[in-house]
PDB file of C-alpha atoms in Angstrom:
ATOM      1  CA  ASP D   1      40.719  22.217  71.546  1.00 54.00           C
ATOM      2  CA  THR D   2      42.406  24.306  68.888  1.00 78.00           C
ATOM      3  CA  GLY D   3      41.390  27.652  70.336  1.00 94.00           C
ATOM      4  CA  VAL D   4      39.537  30.541  68.748  1.00 97.00           C
ATOM      5  CA  SER D   5      40.744  31.219  65.242  1.00 97.00           C
ATOM      6  CA  GLN D   6      40.478  34.590  63.517  1.00 97.00           C
ATOM      7  CA  ASN D   7      41.190  35.386  59.895  1.00 97.00           C
ATOM      8  CA  PRO D   8      42.833  37.302  58.486  1.00 97.00           C
ATOM      9  CA  ARG D   9      45.388  38.329  61.112  1.00 96.00           C
ATOM     10  CA  HIS D  10      46.008  41.617  59.336  1.00 97.00           C
ATOM     11  CA  LYS D  11      43.951  43.599  56.861  1.00 98.00           C
ATOM     12  CA  ILE D  12      44.940  46.805  55.123  1.00 98.00           C
ATOM     13  CA  THR D  13      42.240  48.549  53.149  1.00 98.00           C
ATOM     14  CA  LYS D  14      41.478  51.877  51.613  1.00 97.00           C
ATOM     15  CA  ARG D  15      38.855  54.176  53.022  1.00 97.00           C
ATOM     16  CA  GLY D  16      35.451  53.396  51.581  1.00 97.00           C
ATOM     17  CA  GLN D  17      36.100  49.729  50.932  1.00 98.00           C
ATOM     18  CA  ASN D  18      34.203  46.894  52.598  1.00 98.00           C
ATOM     19  CA  VAL D  19      35.974  44.322  54.749  1.00 98.00           C
ATOM     20  CA  THR D  20      34.884  41.041  56.308  1.00 98.00           C
ATOM     21  CA  PHE D  21      36.498  39.176  59.179  1.00 97.00           C
ATOM     22  CA  ARG D  22      35.890  35.599  60.178  1.00 98.00           C
ATOM     23  CA  CYS D  23      35.931  33.984  63.598  1.00 98.00           C
ATOM     24  CA  ASP D  24      35.907  30.244  64.231  1.00 97.00           C
ATOM     25  CA  PRO D  25      35.067  29.604  67.888  1.00 96.00           C
ATOM     26  CA  ILE D  26      36.059  26.646  69.985  1.00 95.00           C
ATOM     27  CA  SER D  27      33.968  23.703  68.892  1.00 92.00           C
ATOM     28  CA  GLU D  28      30.604  23.460  70.644  1.00 85.00           C
ATOM     29  CA  HIS D  29      30.919  26.832  72.365  1.00 91.00           C
ATOM     30  CA  ASN D  30      27.468  28.347  72.277  1.00 90.00           C
ATOM     31  CA  ARG D  31      28.423  31.984  72.837  1.00 91.00           C
ATOM     32  CA  LEU D  32      30.477  34.179  70.568  1.00 95.00           C
ATOM     33  CA  TYR D  33      31.526  37.772  71.253  1.00 95.00           C
ATOM     34  CA  TRP D  34      33.084  40.517  69.132  1.00 97.00           C
ATOM     35  CA  TYR D  35      35.214  43.251  70.668  1.00 96.00           C
ATOM     36  CA  ARG D  36      37.241  46.121  69.230  1.00 97.00           C
ATOM     37  CA  GLN D  37      40.484  47.384  70.726  1.00 97.00           C
ATOM     38  CA  THR D  38      42.470  50.506  69.904  1.00 96.00           C
ATOM     39  CA  LEU D  39      46.015  51.191  71.024  1.00 93.00           C
ATOM     40  CA  GLY D  40      46.359  51.731  74.752  1.00 91.00           C
ATOM     41  CA  GLN D  41      42.722  50.930  75.492  1.00 94.00           C
ATOM     42  CA  GLY D  42      40.957  47.860  76.757  1.00 95.00           C
ATOM     43  CA  PRO D  43      38.702  45.874  74.441  1.00 95.00           C
ATOM     44  CA  GLU D  44      35.294  47.451  73.763  1.00 94.00           C
ATOM     45  CA  PHE D  45      32.241  45.239  73.425  1.00 94.00           C
ATOM     46  CA  LEU D  46      30.544  45.219  70.018  1.00 95.00           C
ATOM     47  CA  THR D  47      28.069  42.370  69.980  1.00 94.00           C
ATOM     48  CA  TYR D  48      27.445  38.796  71.060  1.00 93.00           C
ATOM     49  CA  PHE D  49      25.568  35.703  69.916  1.00 93.00           C
ATOM     50  CA  GLN D  50      24.120  32.781  71.739  1.00 90.00           C
ATOM     51  CA  ASN D  51      24.031  30.034  69.135  1.00 91.00           C
ATOM     52  CA  GLU D  52      22.779  31.837  66.012  1.00 92.00           C
ATOM     53  CA  ALA D  53      20.831  34.524  67.851  1.00 92.00           C
ATOM     54  CA  GLN D  54      22.397  37.962  68.168  1.00 91.00           C
ATOM     55  CA  LEU D  55      21.438  38.951  71.708  1.00 88.00           C
ATOM     56  CA  GLU D  56      23.010  42.367  72.136  1.00 88.00           C
ATOM     57  CA  LYS D  57      24.631  45.057  70.025  1.00 90.00           C
ATOM     58  CA  SER D  58      26.636  47.971  71.330  1.00 90.00           C
ATOM     59  CA  ARG D  59      25.905  51.521  70.268  1.00 88.00           C
ATOM     60  CA  LEU D  60      29.426  51.399  68.856  1.00 81.00           C
ATOM     61  CA  LEU D  61      28.090  49.075  66.181  1.00 85.00           C
ATOM     62  CA  SER D  62      26.949  51.612  63.619  1.00 87.00           C
ATOM     63  CA  ASP D  63      24.822  50.818  60.590  1.00 92.00           C
ATOM     64  CA  ARG D  64      28.016  50.131  58.666  1.00 96.00           C
ATOM     65  CA  PHE D  65      28.778  47.146  60.884  1.00 96.00           C
ATOM     66  CA  SER D  66      27.003  43.832  60.641  1.00 95.00           C
ATOM     67  CA  ALA D  67      27.715  40.512  62.291  1.00 96.00           C
ATOM     68  CA  GLU D  68      26.308  37.111  61.580  1.00 96.00           C
ATOM     69  CA  ARG D  69      26.612  33.652  62.998  1.00 96.00           C
ATOM     70  CA  PRO D  70      24.793  31.308  60.643  1.00 91.00           C
ATOM     71  CA  LYS D  71      24.050  27.895  62.098  1.00 87.00           C
ATOM     72  CA  GLY D  72      25.595  28.934  65.384  1.00 86.00           C
ATOM     73  CA  SER D  73      29.130  28.029  64.357  1.00 91.00           C
ATOM     74  CA  PHE D  74      31.570  30.495  62.806  1.00 96.00           C
ATOM     75  CA  SER D  75      30.845  34.206  62.728  1.00 97.00           C
ATOM     76  CA  THR D  76      31.610  37.037  60.346  1.00 97.00           C
ATOM     77  CA  LEU D  77      31.932  40.737  61.050  1.00 97.00           C
ATOM     78  CA  GLU D  78      31.546  43.031  58.059  1.00 97.00           C
ATOM     79  CA  ILE D  79      32.365  46.709  57.937  1.00 97.00           C
ATOM     80  CA  GLN D  80      30.993  48.619  54.986  1.00 97.00           C
ATOM     81  CA  ARG D  81      32.443  51.883  53.667  1.00 97.00           C
ATOM     82  CA  THR D  82      35.381  51.744  56.051  1.00 97.00           C
ATOM     83  CA  GLU D  83      36.626  54.923  57.693  1.00 96.00           C
ATOM     84  CA  GLN D  84      40.007  55.690  59.204  1.00 96.00           C
ATOM     85  CA  GLY D  85      38.413  55.590  62.637  1.00 95.00           C
ATOM     86  CA  ASP D  86      37.638  51.921  62.098  1.00 96.00           C
ATOM     87  CA  SER D  87      41.335  51.102  62.350  1.00 97.00           C
ATOM     88  CA  ALA D  88      41.651  48.808  65.350  1.00 97.00           C
ATOM     89  CA  MET D  89      42.170  45.255  66.506  1.00 97.00           C
ATOM     90  CA  TYR D  90      38.971  43.237  66.204  1.00 98.00           C
ATOM     91  CA  LEU D  91      38.806  40.438  68.749  1.00 98.00           C
ATOM     92  CA  CYS D  92      36.519  37.444  68.851  1.00 98.00           C
ATOM     93  CA  ALA D  93      35.834  35.341  71.925  1.00 96.00           C
ATOM     94  CA  SER D  94      33.778  32.253  72.561  1.00 94.00           C
ATOM     95  CA  SER D  95      32.476  30.501  75.630  1.00 90.00           C
ATOM     96  CA  SER D  96      30.491  27.538  76.766  1.00 85.00           C
ATOM     97  CA  TYR D  97      27.937  29.454  78.753  1.00 71.00           C
ATOM     98  CA  ARG D  98      27.504  28.118  82.264  1.00 67.00           C
ATOM     99  CA  GLY D  99      26.154  31.125  84.064  1.00 65.00           C
ATOM    100  CA  THR D 100      28.434  32.451  86.741  1.00 65.00           C
ATOM    101  CA  ASN D 101      31.331  30.257  85.662  1.00 71.00           C
ATOM    102  CA  GLU D 102      31.467  31.527  82.094  1.00 82.00           C
ATOM    103  CA  LYS D 103      35.025  31.978  80.861  1.00 88.00           C
ATOM    104  CA  LEU D 104      35.728  33.737  77.618  1.00 92.00           C
ATOM    105  CA  PHE D 105      38.400  32.406  75.289  1.00 94.00           C
ATOM    106  CA  PHE D 106      39.773  35.049  72.935  1.00 97.00           C
ATOM    107  CA  GLY D 107      41.385  34.747  69.557  1.00 97.00           C
ATOM    108  CA  SER D 108      44.481  36.705  68.597  1.00 96.00           C
ATOM    109  CA  GLY D 109      42.432  39.225  66.673  1.00 97.00           C
ATOM    110  CA  THR D 110      42.368  40.813  63.241  1.00 98.00           C
ATOM    111  CA  GLN D 111      44.320  44.055  62.952  1.00 97.00           C
ATOM    112  CA  LEU D 112      42.557  46.428  60.582  1.00 98.00           C
ATOM    113  CA  SER D 113      44.329  49.420  59.079  1.00 98.00           C
ATOM    114  CA  VAL D 114      42.259  51.832  56.997  1.00 98.00           C
ATOM    115  CA  LEU D 115      44.355  54.113  54.811  1.00 96.00           C
TER     116      LEU D 115
ATOM    117  CA  ASP C   1      28.198  48.950  84.969  1.00 56.00           C
ATOM    118  CA  ALA C   2      30.053  49.219  88.264  1.00 61.00           C
ATOM    119  CA  LYS C   3      33.591  50.453  87.709  1.00 88.00           C
ATOM    120  CA  THR C   4      36.977  49.291  88.865  1.00 94.00           C
ATOM    121  CA  THR C   5      40.125  51.302  89.529  1.00 94.00           C
ATOM    122  CA  GLN C   6      43.592  49.913  88.958  1.00 96.00           C
ATOM    123  CA  PRO C   7      47.042  51.505  88.944  1.00 96.00           C
ATOM    124  CA  ASN C   8      48.243  52.266  85.432  1.00 96.00           C
ATOM    125  CA  SER C   9      51.329  50.125  85.879  1.00 97.00           C
ATOM    126  CA  MET C  10      53.421  48.063  88.264  1.00 97.00           C
ATOM    127  CA  GLU C  11      56.843  46.513  88.225  1.00 97.00           C
ATOM    128  CA  SER C  12      57.969  43.312  89.821  1.00 96.00           C
ATOM    129  CA  ASN C  13      61.003  41.093  89.863  1.00 96.00           C
ATOM    130  CA  GLU C  14      61.145  37.629  88.446  1.00 97.00           C
ATOM    131  CA  GLU C  15      60.461  34.792  90.896  1.00 96.00           C
ATOM    132  CA  GLU C  16      58.975  37.164  93.483  1.00 96.00           C
ATOM    133  CA  PRO C  17      55.300  37.377  94.461  1.00 96.00           C
ATOM    134  CA  VAL C  18      53.232  40.151  92.929  1.00 97.00           C
ATOM    135  CA  HIS C  19      50.088  41.705  94.351  1.00 97.00           C
ATOM    136  CA  LEU C  20      47.912  43.488  91.806  1.00 98.00           C
ATOM    137  CA  PRO C  21      45.278  45.705  93.482  1.00 97.00           C
ATOM    138  CA  CYS C  22      41.810  46.594  92.252  1.00 97.00           C
ATOM    139  CA  ASN C  23      39.302  48.947  93.856  1.00 96.00           C
ATOM    140  CA  HIS C  24      35.589  48.575  93.216  1.00 94.00           C
ATOM    141  CA  SER C  25      33.849  50.657  95.852  1.00 94.00           C
ATOM    142  CA  THR C  26      30.481  50.637  94.041  1.00 90.00           C
ATOM    143  CA  ILE C  27      30.319  46.859  93.687  1.00 90.00           C
ATOM    144  CA  SER C  28      26.858  45.372  94.087  1.00 87.00           C
ATOM    145  CA  GLY C  29      26.003  42.197  95.923  1.00 85.00           C
ATOM    146  CA  THR C  30      25.599  40.258  92.676  1.00 84.00           C
ATOM    147  CA  ASP C  31      28.773  41.446  90.947  1.00 88.00           C
ATOM    148  CA  TYR C  32      31.445  38.830  90.340  1.00 90.00           C
ATOM    149  CA  ILE C  33      35.074  39.956  90.183  1.00 93.00           C
ATOM    150  CA  HIS C  34      36.847  38.708  87.070  1.00 94.00           C
ATOM    151  CA  TRP C  35      40.484  39.031  86.081  1.00 96.00           C
ATOM    152  CA  TYR C  36      41.790  38.705  82.567  1.00 97.00           C
ATOM    153  CA  ARG C  37      45.230  39.437  81.229  1.00 98.00           C
ATOM    154  CA  GLN C  38      46.499  40.315  77.777  1.00 97.00           C
ATOM    155  CA  LEU C  39      49.963  39.406  76.656  1.00 95.00           C
ATOM    156  CA  PRO C  40      51.536  41.432  73.850  1.00 91.00           C
ATOM    157  CA  SER C  41      49.997  40.761  70.432  1.00 90.00           C
ATOM    158  CA  GLN C  42      47.414  38.372  71.866  1.00 94.00           C
ATOM    159  CA  GLY C  43      43.782  38.461  72.890  1.00 96.00           C
ATOM    160  CA  PRO C  44      42.856  38.595  76.572  1.00 97.00           C
ATOM    161  CA  GLU C  45      43.160  35.426  78.625  1.00 96.00           C
ATOM    162  CA  TYR C  46      40.977  34.423  81.571  1.00 95.00           C
ATOM    163  CA  VAL C  47      42.861  34.331  84.861  1.00 97.00           C
ATOM    164  CA  ILE C  48      40.424  33.896  87.737  1.00 95.00           C
ATOM    165  CA  HIS C  49      37.105  35.069  89.152  1.00 93.00           C
ATOM    166  CA  GLY C  50      35.288  35.089  92.481  1.00 93.00           C
ATOM    167  CA  LEU C  51      32.328  36.460  94.398  1.00 91.00           C
ATOM    168  CA  THR C  52      33.101  36.613  98.115  1.00 92.00           C
ATOM    169  CA  SER C  53      35.574  33.947  99.104  1.00 90.00           C
ATOM    170  CA  ASN C  54      39.224  33.883  98.166  1.00 92.00           C
ATOM    171  CA  VAL C  55      39.923  31.732  95.125  1.00 94.00           C
ATOM    172  CA  ASN C  56      42.963  29.813  93.964  1.00 95.00           C
ATOM    173  CA  ASN C  57      43.818  28.193  90.660  1.00 93.00           C
ATOM    174  CA  ARG C  58      46.950  27.140  88.864  1.00 91.00           C
ATOM    175  CA  MET C  59      47.568  30.625  87.525  1.00 90.00           C
ATOM    176  CA  ALA C  60      46.908  32.873  90.499  1.00 96.00           C
ATOM    177  CA  SER C  61      45.025  33.590  93.703  1.00 97.00           C
ATOM    178  CA  LEU C  62      42.280  36.122  94.208  1.00 98.00           C
ATOM    179  CA  ALA C  63      41.939  37.745  97.610  1.00 97.00           C
ATOM    180  CA  ILE C  64      38.655  39.591  98.136  1.00 97.00           C
ATOM    181  CA  ALA C  65      38.234  42.112 100.935  1.00 96.00           C
ATOM    182  CA  GLU C  66      35.546  41.384 103.474  1.00 95.00           C
ATOM    183  CA  ASP C  67      33.493  44.405 102.355  1.00 95.00           C
ATOM    184  CA  ARG C  68      34.174  43.450  98.710  1.00 95.00           C
ATOM    185  CA  LYS C  69      35.186  46.997  97.867  1.00 95.00           C
ATOM    186  CA  SER C  70      38.611  45.851  96.777  1.00 96.00           C
ATOM    187  CA  SER C  71      40.428  42.740  95.654  1.00 97.00           C
ATOM    188  CA  THR C  72      43.971  41.635  94.946  1.00 98.00           C
ATOM    189  CA  LEU C  73      45.259  39.310  92.286  1.00 98.00           C
ATOM    190  CA  ILE C  74      48.277  37.439  93.564  1.00 97.00           C
ATOM    191  CA  LEU C  75      50.886  35.885  91.319  1.00 97.00           C
ATOM    192  CA  HIS C  76      52.871  33.733  93.695  1.00 94.00           C
ATOM    193  CA  ARG C  77      56.063  33.672  91.664  1.00 95.00           C
ATOM    194  CA  ALA C  78      56.251  36.092  88.765  1.00 96.00           C
ATOM    195  CA  THR C  79      57.882  34.959  85.559  1.00 96.00           C
ATOM    196  CA  LEU C  80      58.777  36.937  82.454  1.00 96.00           C
ATOM    197  CA  ARG C  81      55.747  35.376  80.772  1.00 95.00           C
ATOM    198  CA  ASP C  82      53.487  37.109  83.306  1.00 97.00           C
ATOM    199  CA  ALA C  83      54.339  40.504  81.816  1.00 97.00           C
ATOM    200  CA  ALA C  84      50.984  41.656  80.470  1.00 97.00           C
ATOM    201  CA  VAL C  85      48.111  44.080  80.882  1.00 98.00           C
ATOM    202  CA  TYR C  86      45.847  42.862  83.670  1.00 98.00           C
ATOM    203  CA  TYR C  87      42.160  43.734  83.680  1.00 97.00           C
ATOM    204  CA  CYS C  88      39.949  43.668  86.774  1.00 96.00           C
ATOM    205  CA  ILE C  89      36.291  43.489  85.710  1.00 93.00           C
ATOM    206  CA  LEU C  90      32.991  43.396  87.553  1.00 90.00           C
ATOM    207  CA  ARG C  91      30.297  41.271  86.012  1.00 84.00           C
ATOM    208  CA  ASP C  92      26.679  41.014  87.131  1.00 76.00           C
ATOM    209  CA  LEU C  93      25.260  37.660  86.207  1.00 64.00           C
ATOM    210  CA  VAL C  94      21.991  37.930  88.069  1.00 60.00           C
ATOM    211  CA  THR C  95      20.057  38.958  84.998  1.00 55.00           C
ATOM    212  CA  GLN C  96      20.529  35.747  83.058  1.00 52.00           C
ATOM    213  CA  GLY C  97      19.713  36.273  79.444  1.00 51.00           C
ATOM    214  CA  GLY C  98      20.243  39.982  79.882  1.00 50.00           C
ATOM    215  CA  SER C  99      23.393  41.948  79.234  1.00 55.00           C
ATOM    216  CA  GLU C 100      26.249  39.775  80.360  1.00 66.00           C
ATOM    217  CA  LYS C 101      29.093  41.271  78.427  1.00 79.00           C
ATOM    218  CA  LEU C 102      32.488  41.841  79.971  1.00 86.00           C
ATOM    219  CA  VAL C 103      33.282  45.551  80.181  1.00 87.00           C
ATOM    220  CA  PHE C 104      37.031  46.121  80.086  1.00 92.00           C
ATOM    221  CA  GLY C 105      38.760  49.201  81.452  1.00 91.00           C
ATOM    222  CA  LYS C 106      42.279  50.271  80.500  1.00 92.00           C
ATOM    223  CA  GLY C 107      43.833  47.688  82.768  1.00 96.00           C
ATOM    224  CA  MET C 108      47.200  47.727  84.484  1.00 97.00           C
ATOM    225  CA  LYS C 109      50.483  46.997  82.777  1.00 97.00           C
ATOM    226  CA  LEU C 110      52.737  44.626  84.710  1.00 98.00           C
ATOM    227  CA  THR C 111      56.436  44.682  83.932  1.00 97.00           C
ATOM    228  CA  VAL C 112      58.539  41.798  85.217  1.00 97.00           C
ATOM    229  CA  ASN C 113      62.238  42.473  85.584  1.00 96.00           C
ATOM    230  CA  PRO C 114      64.696  39.596  85.183  1.00 94.00           C
TER     231      PRO C 114
END
């Protein structure tokens, strides 16, 4: 169990550029979540997958955001035409869904700064 | 989603027990109480969860009031590594296959003094 891995750890980009983050979940975990966290706030839910199916998307996930989880393994989160308001920590979590006993395991996040 | 209320912050001393309160007066009968914590520069970490009965694990204990309108996370012997933001979250898992996301609030910052 190597934990949830997120890359890159830090990303600095200019406004209007596209960025892509990658999340590698714990092996064989069937659920994968994306959250966003700004300074002083708790994580905000963005979307989640069960295997390769995207089951729910938050209203926070505008048309500029897209997430994929091909083959139900790693996941990518892409932000197109970044804006300064997109600056945040993007967190990924995975779980082996077991109903009421589901425990989420989080990665250390990708810190995005949009200049 | 039913909401929880936590103090903004608490302080404790190393090697002493710490009781972290959480109010959830609008909890429904199918809401589970989950606790996560977030150490500096890290993602949140699962601590414990329960429904009605008190729960213990290697990290902490969870004491749930009889009316379930409040709960307390108990760290039996605080260490400097317990300094973190603690989140108390209600999660309804009745609707399997429905929305089962964790909804985080602002949490409560615990400072542990040496």
